[in-house]
Amino acid sequence: MTFAAGGRRDGRLIAALALLVVILFFVSLGVGPVWLSPGTVARALVGDGGEAARIIVIDIRLPRALLAVMIGGTLGLAGAALQGLLRNPLASPSLFGAPAAAAFGAVSVISLALVDVLSIALPVAAIIGALVSVGLLLLVAGPRASLLVLILAGLAVSSLAGAGTALALNLAPNPFAALEIAFWLLGSLEDRSMRHVIIALPFMAVGAVLLIWDRRAFRALTLGEEAAESLGFDLAGIRLRVVAGVAAAVGAGVAVAGSIGFVGLVAPHLVRPLVGHDPGRLMVPAALSGAALLLAADIAVRLIPSASEIKVGVLTALIGAPFFIILILKRRGELTGASV
Amino acid sequence: MNAEASVIEASGLSVSFGGTPILSDIAFEARHGEFLAVVGPNGAGKTTLLKASAGLLESSGAVLLGGAPIEGLSRKQRAQRLGYLPQGHVFHWPLSVAEVVGLGRLPRGAGADLSEEDRIAVARAMEETGVSGFADRAVTTLSGGERARVALARVLATEAPLILADEPTASLDPRYQLIVLDILKRHAAKGAVISVLHDLGMAARYADRVLVLDEGRVVASGPPRDVLSEERLGKTFGVRADILERNGAVVVVPRSVI
């Protein structure tokens, strides 16, 4: 009989993923219209080297790479937590309309000209939007909702948020503002500053703590809600923390980078077999996998030859949606079965 | 713990959903060493009774666990004192058998890594239920009988004195029904077991006392030979039954619908 030697094996996995993130992080600092060698990047980071290299690395590419790590990491956590809570590998923030609702929250305050795009009010509005959507979804779906009900409710929430955003675009004060909103919605890490990092960081930190808090409960939930409760877990509290954590993570991400979908769905999947499908041990690897994915996607958009840079949100959707279709195909039996 | 000690005692236990009473003024007790069977027709409130006893539902009345009011115990303390085995033996993720049984150690503070004490408890629970032979297999690949025993092993690993089991033999073939009830009977000798059972024959064979529920009320309670009478089965279940004595035990065989 062997027990999963969880700690040690996970330690190696986490170290390997962390190394991958660090490598991609440095690649991200070196790649772009001006290619910089690792040596140049390292010198620029410590304040040495030429003025131009310093500006490119520290002012232009560092915020972008940091945001990719933060947003990818929290999206990975949000996906893993939602999948753990709902005991379903198809659960993800974007399927449940959270980014759409966060975008609606942010767009409303922008189009109402209440704030400029670098205000702290933007993430707050986005988080409120995400909070309302995830809360509404769990409320509509109820505690024992089938996946089908959740997805349908998510579709309704997404549509409603999309309609709201369309209305905001429709009523935009001038075509230029409308275009700006439309581009921002596509999701991008281009031209971000440390100010964006600082705005998002506190919300993401709180969100990450909330999401990772209940990892032991996610393991217990493999037995179902009642058994998990009988093992001493407070399900109402867990639901609340996951909803708040997803909202904070997604809301803050959307506020600084627009809508970046599917990372929350894909990231946990890539590492789940490596932790023996244990939803508790999945959390940290899922965060690192999300960070690596978004860094890689953000590097890829700079390498793909095109007239104007492809937005990273467009790329993650282009890759994520087919991935989602493959997942559906794999679980088709379950989805059409009576248990759904 | 002495043989007379009450492991769980409930009085005036009532539950209602949206104004509709599901359980009314229930009183029962399981003493150390006892196997208590809860029987009753579909919709009598048996599952609700178990959940309310486990503190999983909002209820009025008193439930004492080892003499202590349940509402005064933390979630963790409750989880250390009672193990709850829900209906259906559902596993949502393809964890290994050993990992699922290890989940029973969560109330004892175990994380993904088990302590030596946890490992011993898990190994013992797997041995008792005969699942050690496939400890590394994913639970989602197991047969119904194997799943039932893994679910039971998970509850045993908790080392809680009281086990509340909701139809642990549902959808099992006769051999596995006997295996599961034997395991529960052995546990009862060391603590107490309350089990919802549909099979009156099994209830008569295994239970020290039987609690008959009908429309949310206890209509009879006592040793099987006193409670499972022809008259009682007719009134509560609407069946005619042959009640036989064989080797000193009561045998209940439902015969026809009234």
Coordinates of C-alpha atoms in Angstrom, one line a residue:
Chain A
M1 CA 0.0 0.0 0.0
T2 CA 1.4 3.4 -0.9
F3 CA 0.1 6.7 0.3
A4 CA 0.7 9.7 -2.0
A5 CA 3.9 11.1 -0.7
G6 CA 2.1 14.4 -1.3
G7 CA 4.5 16.8 0.2
R8 CA 7.8 15.7 -1.4
R9 CA 6.4 15.0 -4.8
D10 CA 4.4 18.2 -4.9
G11 CA 7.5 20.1 -3.7
R12 CA 9.4 18.9 -6.8
L13 CA 6.4 19.7 -9.1
I14 CA 6.1 23.2 -7.6
A15 CA 9.8 23.8 -7.9
A16 CA 9.7 22.8 -11.6
L17 CA 6.7 25.0 -12.3
A18 CA 8.3 27.9 -10.5
L19 CA 11.4 27.5 -12.5
L20 CA 9.3 27.5 -15.7
V21 CA 7.6 30.7 -14.6
V22 CA 11.0 32.4 -13.8
I23 CA 12.4 31.4 -17.2
L24 CA 9.3 32.7 -19.0
F25 CA 9.4 35.8 -16.9
F26 CA 12.9 36.6 -18.2
V27 CA 12.0 35.7 -21.7
S28 CA 9.1 38.1 -21.5
L29 CA 11.5 40.8 -20.5
G30 CA 13.7 40.1 -23.4
V31 CA 11.2 39.6 -26.2
G32 CA 9.6 42.4 -28.3
P33 CA 10.3 44.8 -31.1
V34 CA 13.7 45.2 -29.5
W35 CA 15.3 41.8 -28.6
L36 CA 17.4 41.9 -25.5
S37 CA 19.9 39.2 -24.4
P38 CA 19.4 37.7 -20.9
G39 CA 22.6 39.5 -19.9
T40 CA 21.2 42.9 -21.0
V41 CA 17.9 42.1 -19.2
A42 CA 19.7 41.2 -16.0
R43 CA 21.9 44.3 -16.1
A44 CA 18.9 46.5 -16.8
L45 CA 17.0 45.0 -13.8
V46 CA 19.8 45.9 -11.4
G47 CA 20.0 49.4 -12.9
D48 CA 23.1 48.8 -15.0
G49 CA 23.4 49.0 -18.8
G50 CA 22.2 51.5 -21.2
E51 CA 19.3 54.0 -20.6
A52 CA 17.3 52.5 -23.5
A53 CA 17.6 49.0 -22.2
R54 CA 16.5 50.1 -18.7
I55 CA 13.5 51.9 -20.0
I56 CA 12.5 48.9 -22.1
V57 CA 13.0 46.4 -19.4
I58 CA 11.8 48.2 -16.3
D59 CA 9.2 50.7 -17.5
I60 CA 7.7 48.8 -20.4
R61 CA 8.2 45.1 -20.0
L62 CA 8.5 44.5 -16.3
P63 CA 4.9 45.7 -15.5
R64 CA 3.7 43.5 -18.3
A65 CA 5.5 40.4 -17.1
L66 CA 4.4 41.1 -13.5
L67 CA 0.8 41.5 -14.5
A68 CA 1.0 38.3 -16.5
V69 CA 2.2 36.4 -13.4
M70 CA -0.3 38.0 -11.1
I71 CA -3.3 37.7 -13.4
G72 CA -2.4 34.2 -14.7
G73 CA -1.7 33.0 -11.2
T74 CA -4.9 34.2 -9.6
L75 CA -7.0 33.0 -12.6
G76 CA -5.4 29.5 -12.2
L77 CA -6.3 29.7 -8.5
A78 CA -9.8 30.9 -9.2
G79 CA -10.4 28.1 -11.7
A80 CA -9.0 25.4 -9.3
A81 CA -11.0 26.7 -6.4
L82 CA -14.3 26.8 -8.4
Q83 CA -13.6 23.3 -9.8
G84 CA -12.9 22.1 -6.2
L85 CA -16.0 23.7 -4.7
L86 CA -18.3 22.5 -7.5
R87 CA -16.5 19.2 -7.9
N88 CA -16.4 19.7 -11.6
P89 CA -13.4 20.1 -13.9
L90 CA -15.5 22.2 -16.4
A91 CA -16.1 25.0 -13.9
S92 CA -14.2 28.3 -14.5
P93 CA -14.7 32.0 -13.9
S94 CA -15.2 32.8 -17.5
L95 CA -17.9 30.2 -18.1
F96 CA -19.8 31.7 -15.2
G97 CA -19.8 35.2 -16.6
A98 CA -17.4 36.7 -14.0
P99 CA -15.1 38.5 -16.4
A100 CA -18.0 39.7 -18.5
A101 CA -19.7 41.1 -15.3
A102 CA -16.4 42.6 -14.1
A103 CA -15.9 44.2 -17.5
F104 CA -19.4 45.6 -17.3
G105 CA -18.7 47.0 -13.9
A106 CA -15.5 48.7 -15.1
V107 CA -17.0 49.9 -18.4
S108 CA -19.9 51.5 -16.6
V109 CA -17.7 53.6 -14.5
I110 CA -15.5 54.5 -17.4
S111 CA -18.3 55.4 -19.8
L112 CA -20.1 57.4 -17.1
A113 CA -16.8 59.3 -17.0
L114 CA -16.8 58.8 -13.2
V115 CA -13.1 57.9 -13.1
D116 CA -10.0 57.8 -15.3
V117 CA -8.7 54.4 -16.2
L118 CA -6.0 54.5 -13.5
S119 CA -8.3 55.0 -10.6
I120 CA -8.7 52.6 -7.7
A121 CA -12.4 52.8 -8.4
L122 CA -12.0 50.8 -11.6
P123 CA -10.9 47.5 -9.8
V124 CA -13.5 48.2 -7.2
A125 CA -16.3 48.5 -9.8
A126 CA -15.0 45.4 -11.6
I127 CA -14.8 43.4 -8.4
I128 CA -18.4 44.4 -7.5
G129 CA -19.5 43.3 -11.0
A130 CA -17.7 39.9 -10.6
L131 CA -19.1 39.5 -7.1
V132 CA -22.6 40.1 -8.2
S133 CA -22.3 37.7 -11.1
V134 CA -20.7 34.8 -9.1
G135 CA -23.1 35.4 -6.2
L136 CA -26.1 35.5 -8.5
L137 CA -24.9 32.4 -10.2
L138 CA -24.6 30.4 -7.0
L139 CA -27.9 31.8 -5.8
V140 CA -29.7 30.9 -9.0
A141 CA -28.1 27.4 -9.2
G142 CA -28.6 26.6 -5.5
P143 CA -26.3 24.5 -3.3
R144 CA -26.7 21.2 -5.2
A145 CA -26.9 22.5 -8.7
S146 CA -26.0 20.3 -11.6
L147 CA -23.3 21.5 -14.0
L148 CA -26.0 22.1 -16.7
V149 CA -27.9 24.5 -14.4
L150 CA -24.6 26.3 -13.6
I151 CA -23.6 26.6 -17.2
L152 CA -27.0 27.9 -18.2
A153 CA -27.1 30.3 -15.4
G154 CA -23.5 31.4 -16.3
L155 CA -24.7 31.9 -19.9
A156 CA -27.5 34.1 -18.7
V157 CA -25.2 36.2 -16.4
S158 CA -22.7 36.5 -19.3
S159 CA -25.4 37.6 -21.7
L160 CA -26.8 40.1 -19.3
A161 CA -23.3 41.6 -18.5
G162 CA -22.6 41.6 -22.3
A163 CA -25.8 43.5 -23.0
G164 CA -24.9 46.0 -20.3
T165 CA -21.4 46.5 -21.8
A166 CA -23.0 46.9 -25.2
L167 CA -25.3 49.5 -23.9
A168 CA -22.4 51.4 -22.4
L169 CA -20.6 51.3 -25.7
N170 CA -23.8 52.4 -27.4
L171 CA -24.1 55.3 -25.1
A172 CA -20.4 56.2 -25.2
P173 CA -19.9 60.0 -25.3
N174 CA -17.8 59.8 -28.5
P175 CA -16.6 57.2 -31.0
F176 CA -13.0 57.5 -29.6
A177 CA -14.2 56.5 -26.1
A178 CA -16.2 53.6 -27.6
L179 CA -13.1 52.4 -29.5
E180 CA -11.0 52.6 -26.4
I181 CA -13.5 50.6 -24.4
A182 CA -13.7 48.0 -27.2
F183 CA -10.0 47.5 -27.4
W184 CA -9.6 47.4 -23.6
L185 CA -12.3 44.7 -23.5
L186 CA -10.2 42.4 -25.7
G187 CA -7.8 41.9 -22.9
S188 CA -4.2 43.0 -23.2
L189 CA -1.0 43.5 -21.1
E190 CA 0.5 46.0 -23.6
D191 CA 1.5 49.4 -22.3
R192 CA 0.8 48.8 -18.7
S193 CA 2.7 50.6 -15.9
M194 CA 3.7 49.8 -12.4
R195 CA 0.7 51.9 -11.4
H196 CA -1.5 49.1 -12.8
V197 CA 0.5 46.5 -10.8
I198 CA 0.0 48.5 -7.6
I199 CA -3.7 48.9 -8.2
A200 CA -4.3 45.2 -8.8
L201 CA -1.9 43.8 -6.2
P202 CA -3.8 44.2 -3.0
F203 CA -7.0 42.8 -4.4
M204 CA -5.2 39.9 -6.0
A205 CA -3.3 39.2 -2.8
V206 CA -6.6 39.1 -0.8
G207 CA -8.3 37.0 -3.5
A208 CA -5.4 34.5 -3.6
V209 CA -5.5 34.1 0.2
L210 CA -9.3 33.5 0.1
L211 CA -9.0 31.0 -2.7
I212 CA -6.2 29.0 -1.2
W213 CA -7.7 29.1 2.3
D214 CA -10.1 26.1 1.9
R215 CA -7.8 23.7 0.0
R216 CA -8.4 21.0 2.7
A217 CA -12.1 21.4 2.3
F218 CA -11.8 21.0 -1.5
R219 CA -10.3 17.6 -0.8
A220 CA -13.1 16.7 1.5
L221 CA -15.7 17.8 -1.1
T222 CA -14.7 14.9 -3.3
L223 CA -17.1 13.0 -1.0
G224 CA -19.9 15.5 -1.6
E225 CA -21.2 18.4 0.4
E226 CA -22.8 16.5 3.3
A227 CA -19.9 14.3 3.9
A228 CA -17.5 17.3 3.7
E229 CA -19.7 19.1 6.3
S230 CA -19.7 16.0 8.5
L231 CA -15.9 16.1 8.4
G232 CA -16.1 19.5 10.1
F233 CA -16.1 22.0 7.2
D234 CA -18.4 25.0 7.1
L235 CA -19.8 25.0 3.6
A236 CA -21.6 28.3 3.7
G237 CA -18.3 30.0 4.8
I238 CA -16.4 28.2 2.1
R239 CA -18.8 29.2 -0.7
L240 CA -18.6 32.8 0.5
R241 CA -14.8 32.8 0.5
V242 CA -14.6 31.2 -2.9
V243 CA -17.1 33.7 -4.4
A244 CA -15.3 36.7 -2.8
G245 CA -11.9 35.3 -3.9
V246 CA -12.9 34.7 -7.5
A247 CA -14.5 38.1 -7.6
A248 CA -11.4 39.8 -6.2
A249 CA -9.0 38.0 -8.5
V250 CA -11.1 38.3 -11.7
G251 CA -12.2 41.8 -10.9
A252 CA -8.7 43.1 -10.3
G253 CA -7.4 41.3 -13.4
V254 CA -10.1 42.6 -15.7
A255 CA -9.7 46.2 -14.3
V256 CA -6.1 46.4 -15.3
A257 CA -5.9 44.1 -18.3
G258 CA -9.5 43.7 -19.7
S259 CA -11.0 40.3 -20.2
I260 CA -8.6 37.4 -20.4
G261 CA -10.6 34.2 -20.6
F262 CA -10.0 30.4 -20.3
V263 CA -6.7 30.6 -18.3
G264 CA -8.8 29.7 -15.2
L265 CA -10.2 26.7 -17.1
V266 CA -7.0 25.4 -18.7
A267 CA -4.4 26.0 -16.0
P268 CA -5.8 23.5 -13.4
H269 CA -6.3 20.9 -16.1
L270 CA -2.7 20.9 -17.2
V271 CA -1.4 20.0 -13.8
R272 CA -4.3 18.0 -12.3
P273 CA -3.0 14.6 -13.4
L274 CA 0.4 15.6 -11.8
V275 CA -1.1 15.9 -8.3
G276 CA -3.2 12.7 -8.5
H277 CA -6.4 14.7 -9.1
D278 CA -6.3 15.9 -5.5
P279 CA -8.2 19.3 -5.6
G280 CA -6.3 20.4 -2.4
R281 CA -2.9 19.7 -3.7
L282 CA -3.9 21.3 -7.0
M283 CA -4.0 24.9 -5.8
V284 CA -0.4 26.1 -5.9
P285 CA 0.5 24.2 -9.1
A286 CA -2.6 25.6 -10.8
A287 CA -1.5 29.1 -9.9
L288 CA 2.0 28.5 -11.3
S289 CA 0.5 26.9 -14.4
G290 CA -1.8 29.9 -14.9
A291 CA 1.1 32.3 -14.5
A292 CA 3.2 30.3 -17.0
L293 CA 0.3 30.1 -19.5
L294 CA -0.3 33.8 -19.5
L295 CA 3.4 34.7 -19.7
A296 CA 3.7 32.3 -22.6
A297 CA 0.6 33.7 -24.3
D298 CA 1.8 37.2 -23.8
I299 CA 5.2 36.3 -25.3
A300 CA 3.5 34.6 -28.2
V301 CA 1.5 37.7 -29.2
R302 CA 4.8 39.5 -29.5
L303 CA 6.2 36.8 -31.8
I304 CA 3.2 36.2 -34.1
P305 CA 3.8 38.3 -37.1
S306 CA 0.8 40.7 -37.6
A307 CA 0.1 44.3 -38.6
S308 CA -0.9 45.2 -35.1
E309 CA -0.1 43.1 -32.0
I310 CA -2.8 40.5 -31.3
K311 CA -4.4 41.1 -27.9
V312 CA -3.5 38.4 -25.4
G313 CA -7.1 38.0 -24.4
V314 CA -7.9 37.1 -28.0
L315 CA -5.2 34.5 -28.1
T316 CA -6.2 32.8 -24.8
A317 CA -9.8 32.6 -26.1
L318 CA -8.6 31.2 -29.5
I319 CA -6.7 28.5 -27.7
G320 CA -9.0 28.0 -24.7
A321 CA -12.3 27.6 -26.5
P322 CA -11.2 24.6 -28.6
F323 CA -9.7 23.2 -25.4
F324 CA -13.1 23.6 -23.7
I325 CA -14.8 21.8 -26.6
I326 CA -12.3 18.9 -26.3
L327 CA -13.2 18.7 -22.5
I328 CA -16.9 18.7 -23.3
L329 CA -16.4 15.9 -25.8
K330 CA -14.5 13.8 -23.2
R331 CA -17.2 14.3 -20.7
R332 CA -20.1 14.1 -23.1
G333 CA -21.6 11.0 -21.4
E334 CA -21.7 12.7 -18.1
L335 CA -23.2 15.9 -19.5
T336 CA -26.0 14.1 -21.3
G337 CA -26.6 11.6 -18.5
A338 CA -29.4 11.8 -16.0
S339 CA -27.0 13.0 -13.2
V340 CA -26.6 16.4 -14.8
Chain B
M1 CA -16.6 4.1 28.6
N2 CA -19.0 1.9 30.5
A3 CA -21.6 -0.2 28.7
E4 CA -24.5 1.9 29.8
A5 CA -23.1 5.1 28.6
S6 CA -25.2 7.0 26.1
V7 CA -23.2 7.7 22.9
I8 CA -26.0 9.8 21.4
E9 CA -29.3 10.9 22.9
A10 CA -31.9 13.0 21.2
S11 CA -35.1 14.4 22.6
G12 CA -37.8 16.7 21.2
L13 CA -36.0 16.7 17.8
S14 CA -38.0 18.5 15.2
V15 CA -37.2 19.6 11.7
S16 CA -39.4 21.5 9.2
F17 CA -38.7 22.7 5.7
G18 CA -40.5 25.9 4.7
G19 CA -43.2 25.4 7.4
T20 CA -43.8 21.7 6.6
P21 CA -42.9 19.5 9.5
I22 CA -40.6 16.7 8.4
L23 CA -39.7 15.4 11.9
S24 CA -41.8 16.0 15.0
D25 CA -40.7 15.5 18.5
I26 CA -38.3 12.6 18.0
A27 CA -36.6 10.9 20.9
F28 CA -34.1 8.1 20.7
E29 CA -30.8 7.0 22.3
A30 CA -27.9 4.8 21.3
R31 CA -25.9 3.4 24.1
H32 CA -22.4 2.1 24.0
G33 CA -22.2 -1.2 22.1
E34 CA -25.6 -0.7 20.3
F35 CA -26.6 -1.0 16.7
L36 CA -29.8 1.0 16.2
A37 CA -31.7 0.5 12.9
V38 CA -34.0 3.3 11.6
V39 CA -36.7 1.9 9.4
G40 CA -39.8 3.3 7.9
P41 CA -41.6 3.8 4.5
N42 CA -40.2 6.1 1.9
G43 CA -40.6 9.7 2.9
A44 CA -40.9 8.9 6.6
G45 CA -38.0 11.2 7.4
K46 CA -35.2 8.7 8.0
T47 CA -32.4 10.6 6.2
T48 CA -33.6 13.8 7.8
L49 CA -33.3 12.1 11.2
L50 CA -29.7 11.1 10.5
K51 CA -28.7 14.6 9.2
A52 CA -30.4 16.3 12.2
S53 CA -28.6 14.0 14.5
A54 CA -25.3 14.8 12.8
G55 CA -26.0 18.5 13.1
L56 CA -26.1 18.9 9.3
L57 CA -29.6 20.4 9.4
E58 CA -31.2 23.1 11.3
S59 CA -33.4 21.5 14.0
S60 CA -35.0 22.2 17.3
G61 CA -34.8 20.0 20.3
A62 CA -31.7 18.5 22.0
V63 CA -29.0 16.2 20.7
L64 CA -26.4 15.1 23.2
L65 CA -23.2 13.5 21.9
G66 CA -21.5 11.6 24.7
G67 CA -23.5 13.7 27.1
A68 CA -22.5 17.1 25.6
P69 CA -25.0 19.2 23.7
I70 CA -24.1 19.1 20.0
E71 CA -24.5 22.9 19.6
G72 CA -21.8 23.4 22.2
L73 CA -19.3 21.4 20.2
S74 CA -17.1 22.9 17.4
R75 CA -17.4 21.5 13.9
K76 CA -14.2 19.6 14.5
Q77 CA -15.2 18.2 17.8
R78 CA -18.4 16.9 16.2
A79 CA -16.5 15.4 13.3
Q80 CA -14.3 13.6 15.8
R81 CA -17.3 12.2 17.7
L82 CA -19.5 11.1 14.8
G83 CA -18.8 9.8 11.3
Y84 CA -21.5 10.3 8.7
L85 CA -21.9 8.0 5.8
P86 CA -24.2 9.5 3.2
Q87 CA -26.3 7.6 0.7
G88 CA -24.9 6.7 -2.7
H89 CA -21.1 6.5 -2.0
V90 CA -20.3 9.3 -4.4
F91 CA -16.7 10.2 -5.3
H92 CA -16.2 13.2 -7.5
W93 CA -12.5 13.0 -8.3
P94 CA -10.5 9.9 -9.3
L95 CA -8.4 9.9 -6.1
S96 CA -6.8 6.6 -5.0
V97 CA -8.6 4.4 -2.4
A98 CA -5.9 5.2 0.2
E99 CA -6.3 8.9 -0.4
V100 CA -10.1 8.8 0.0
V101 CA -9.8 6.7 3.2
G102 CA -7.3 9.3 4.3
L103 CA -9.9 12.0 4.1
G104 CA -11.4 10.5 7.2
R105 CA -8.4 11.9 9.0
L106 CA -9.2 15.5 8.2
P107 CA -11.1 16.0 11.5
R108 CA -7.8 14.9 13.2
G109 CA -5.9 17.7 11.5
A110 CA -4.4 15.7 8.6
G111 CA -3.5 17.5 5.4
A112 CA -2.2 15.9 2.1
D113 CA 0.5 14.3 4.2
L114 CA -0.6 11.8 6.8
S115 CA 1.1 11.4 10.2
E116 CA 2.2 8.0 11.4
E117 CA -0.9 7.9 13.6
D118 CA -3.1 8.8 10.6
R119 CA -1.5 6.1 8.5
I120 CA -2.1 3.4 11.1
A121 CA -5.8 4.4 11.4
V122 CA -6.1 4.4 7.6
A123 CA -4.4 1.1 7.2
R124 CA -6.6 -0.4 9.9
A125 CA -9.8 1.0 8.3
M126 CA -8.8 -0.5 5.0
E127 CA -8.0 -3.8 6.5
E128 CA -11.3 -4.0 8.4
T129 CA -13.2 -3.3 5.2
G130 CA -11.1 -5.5 3.0
V131 CA -10.0 -2.7 0.5
S132 CA -6.3 -2.9 1.2
G133 CA -5.8 -5.0 -1.9
F134 CA -6.7 -2.1 -4.2
A135 CA -5.4 0.8 -2.1
D136 CA -3.8 2.4 -5.2
R137 CA -6.7 2.2 -7.6
A138 CA -8.8 5.2 -8.5
V139 CA -12.1 5.1 -6.6
T140 CA -14.0 6.1 -9.8
T141 CA -13.0 2.7 -11.4
L142 CA -14.4 0.6 -8.6
S143 CA -17.6 -1.5 -8.6
G144 CA -20.6 -0.7 -6.4
G145 CA -19.6 -3.1 -3.7
E146 CA -16.0 -1.9 -3.6
R147 CA -17.1 1.7 -3.4
A148 CA -19.5 1.0 -0.5
R149 CA -16.6 -0.5 1.4
V150 CA -14.2 2.4 0.6
A151 CA -16.9 4.9 1.8
L152 CA -17.2 2.9 4.9
A153 CA -13.5 2.7 5.4
R154 CA -13.3 6.5 5.1
V155 CA -15.8 6.8 8.0
L156 CA -14.0 4.2 10.1
A157 CA -10.7 6.0 9.6
T158 CA -12.2 9.0 11.5
E159 CA -12.1 6.8 14.6
A160 CA -15.3 8.5 15.7
P161 CA -17.2 6.4 18.3
L162 CA -20.6 6.9 16.6
I163 CA -21.3 6.1 13.0
L164 CA -24.5 7.4 11.3
A165 CA -25.0 5.4 8.1
D166 CA -27.7 6.2 5.5
E167 CA -28.8 3.1 3.7
P168 CA -25.3 1.7 3.5
T169 CA -26.5 -1.5 1.8
A170 CA -28.6 0.2 -0.9
S171 CA -28.0 -1.2 -4.4
L172 CA -25.6 -3.9 -3.1
D173 CA -25.9 -7.6 -3.8
P174 CA -26.7 -9.9 -0.8
R175 CA -23.0 -10.8 -0.2
Y176 CA -21.9 -7.2 0.1
Q177 CA -25.0 -6.3 2.2
L178 CA -23.8 -8.8 4.7
I179 CA -20.2 -7.7 4.5
V180 CA -21.1 -4.0 5.1
L181 CA -23.5 -4.8 8.0
D182 CA -20.9 -7.1 9.6
I183 CA -18.4 -4.3 9.5
L184 CA -20.9 -1.9 11.1
K185 CA -21.9 -4.5 13.7
R186 CA -18.2 -4.9 14.7
H187 CA -17.9 -1.1 15.0
A188 CA -21.0 -0.9 17.1
A189 CA -19.4 -3.2 19.6
K190 CA -16.7 -0.5 20.2
G191 CA -19.0 2.5 20.0
A192 CA -22.5 2.8 18.5
V193 CA -24.1 2.7 15.0
I194 CA -27.3 4.2 13.8
S195 CA -28.2 3.0 10.3
V196 CA -31.1 3.7 8.1
L197 CA -32.1 0.3 6.6
H198 CA -34.7 -0.5 4.0
D199 CA -34.4 -4.3 4.3
L200 CA -36.5 -5.2 7.4
G201 CA -34.9 -8.7 7.4
M202 CA -31.5 -7.1 7.7
A203 CA -32.7 -4.7 10.4
A204 CA -34.1 -7.7 12.4
R205 CA -30.9 -9.6 12.0
Y206 CA -28.4 -6.9 12.9
A207 CA -30.1 -4.3 15.1
D208 CA -30.1 -4.4 18.8
R209 CA -33.0 -2.0 18.7
V210 CA -35.2 -0.7 15.9
L211 CA -36.7 2.7 15.6
V212 CA -39.8 2.8 13.3
L213 CA -40.5 6.2 11.7
D214 CA -43.7 7.1 10.0
E215 CA -44.6 10.5 8.7
G216 CA -41.9 12.1 10.8
R217 CA -42.8 10.5 14.1
V218 CA -41.4 7.6 16.0
V219 CA -44.3 5.0 16.0
A220 CA -42.4 2.2 17.7
S221 CA -39.0 1.6 19.2
G222 CA -37.4 -1.4 20.9
P223 CA -35.8 -4.8 20.2
P224 CA -36.6 -6.2 16.8
R225 CA -38.9 -9.0 18.1
D226 CA -41.0 -6.5 20.0
V227 CA -41.2 -3.9 17.2
L228 CA -41.3 -5.8 14.0
S229 CA -44.7 -7.4 14.6
E230 CA -47.2 -8.3 11.9
E231 CA -49.5 -5.6 13.2
R232 CA -46.8 -2.9 13.1
L233 CA -45.6 -3.9 9.6
G234 CA -49.2 -3.8 8.4
K235 CA -49.9 -0.4 9.9
T236 CA -46.7 1.4 9.0
F237 CA -45.6 -0.3 5.8
G238 CA -48.9 -1.6 4.5
V239 CA -47.6 -5.1 4.0
R240 CA -48.4 -8.6 5.3
A241 CA -45.3 -10.3 6.6
D242 CA -44.2 -13.6 7.9
I243 CA -42.4 -13.2 11.2
L244 CA -40.4 -16.3 11.9
E245 CA -38.1 -17.4 14.6
R246 CA -34.9 -19.2 13.6
N247 CA -31.9 -20.0 15.8
G248 CA -33.2 -17.5 18.3
A249 CA -33.3 -14.6 15.8
V250 CA -36.3 -12.9 14.3
V251 CA -36.7 -13.3 10.5
V252 CA -39.0 -10.9 8.7
V253 CA -40.3 -11.8 5.2
P254 CA -42.7 -9.4 3.6
R255 CA -45.4 -11.5 1.8
S256 CA -48.1 -9.3 0.2
V257 CA -49.4 -5.7 0.0
I258 CA -52.4 -4.9 2.1

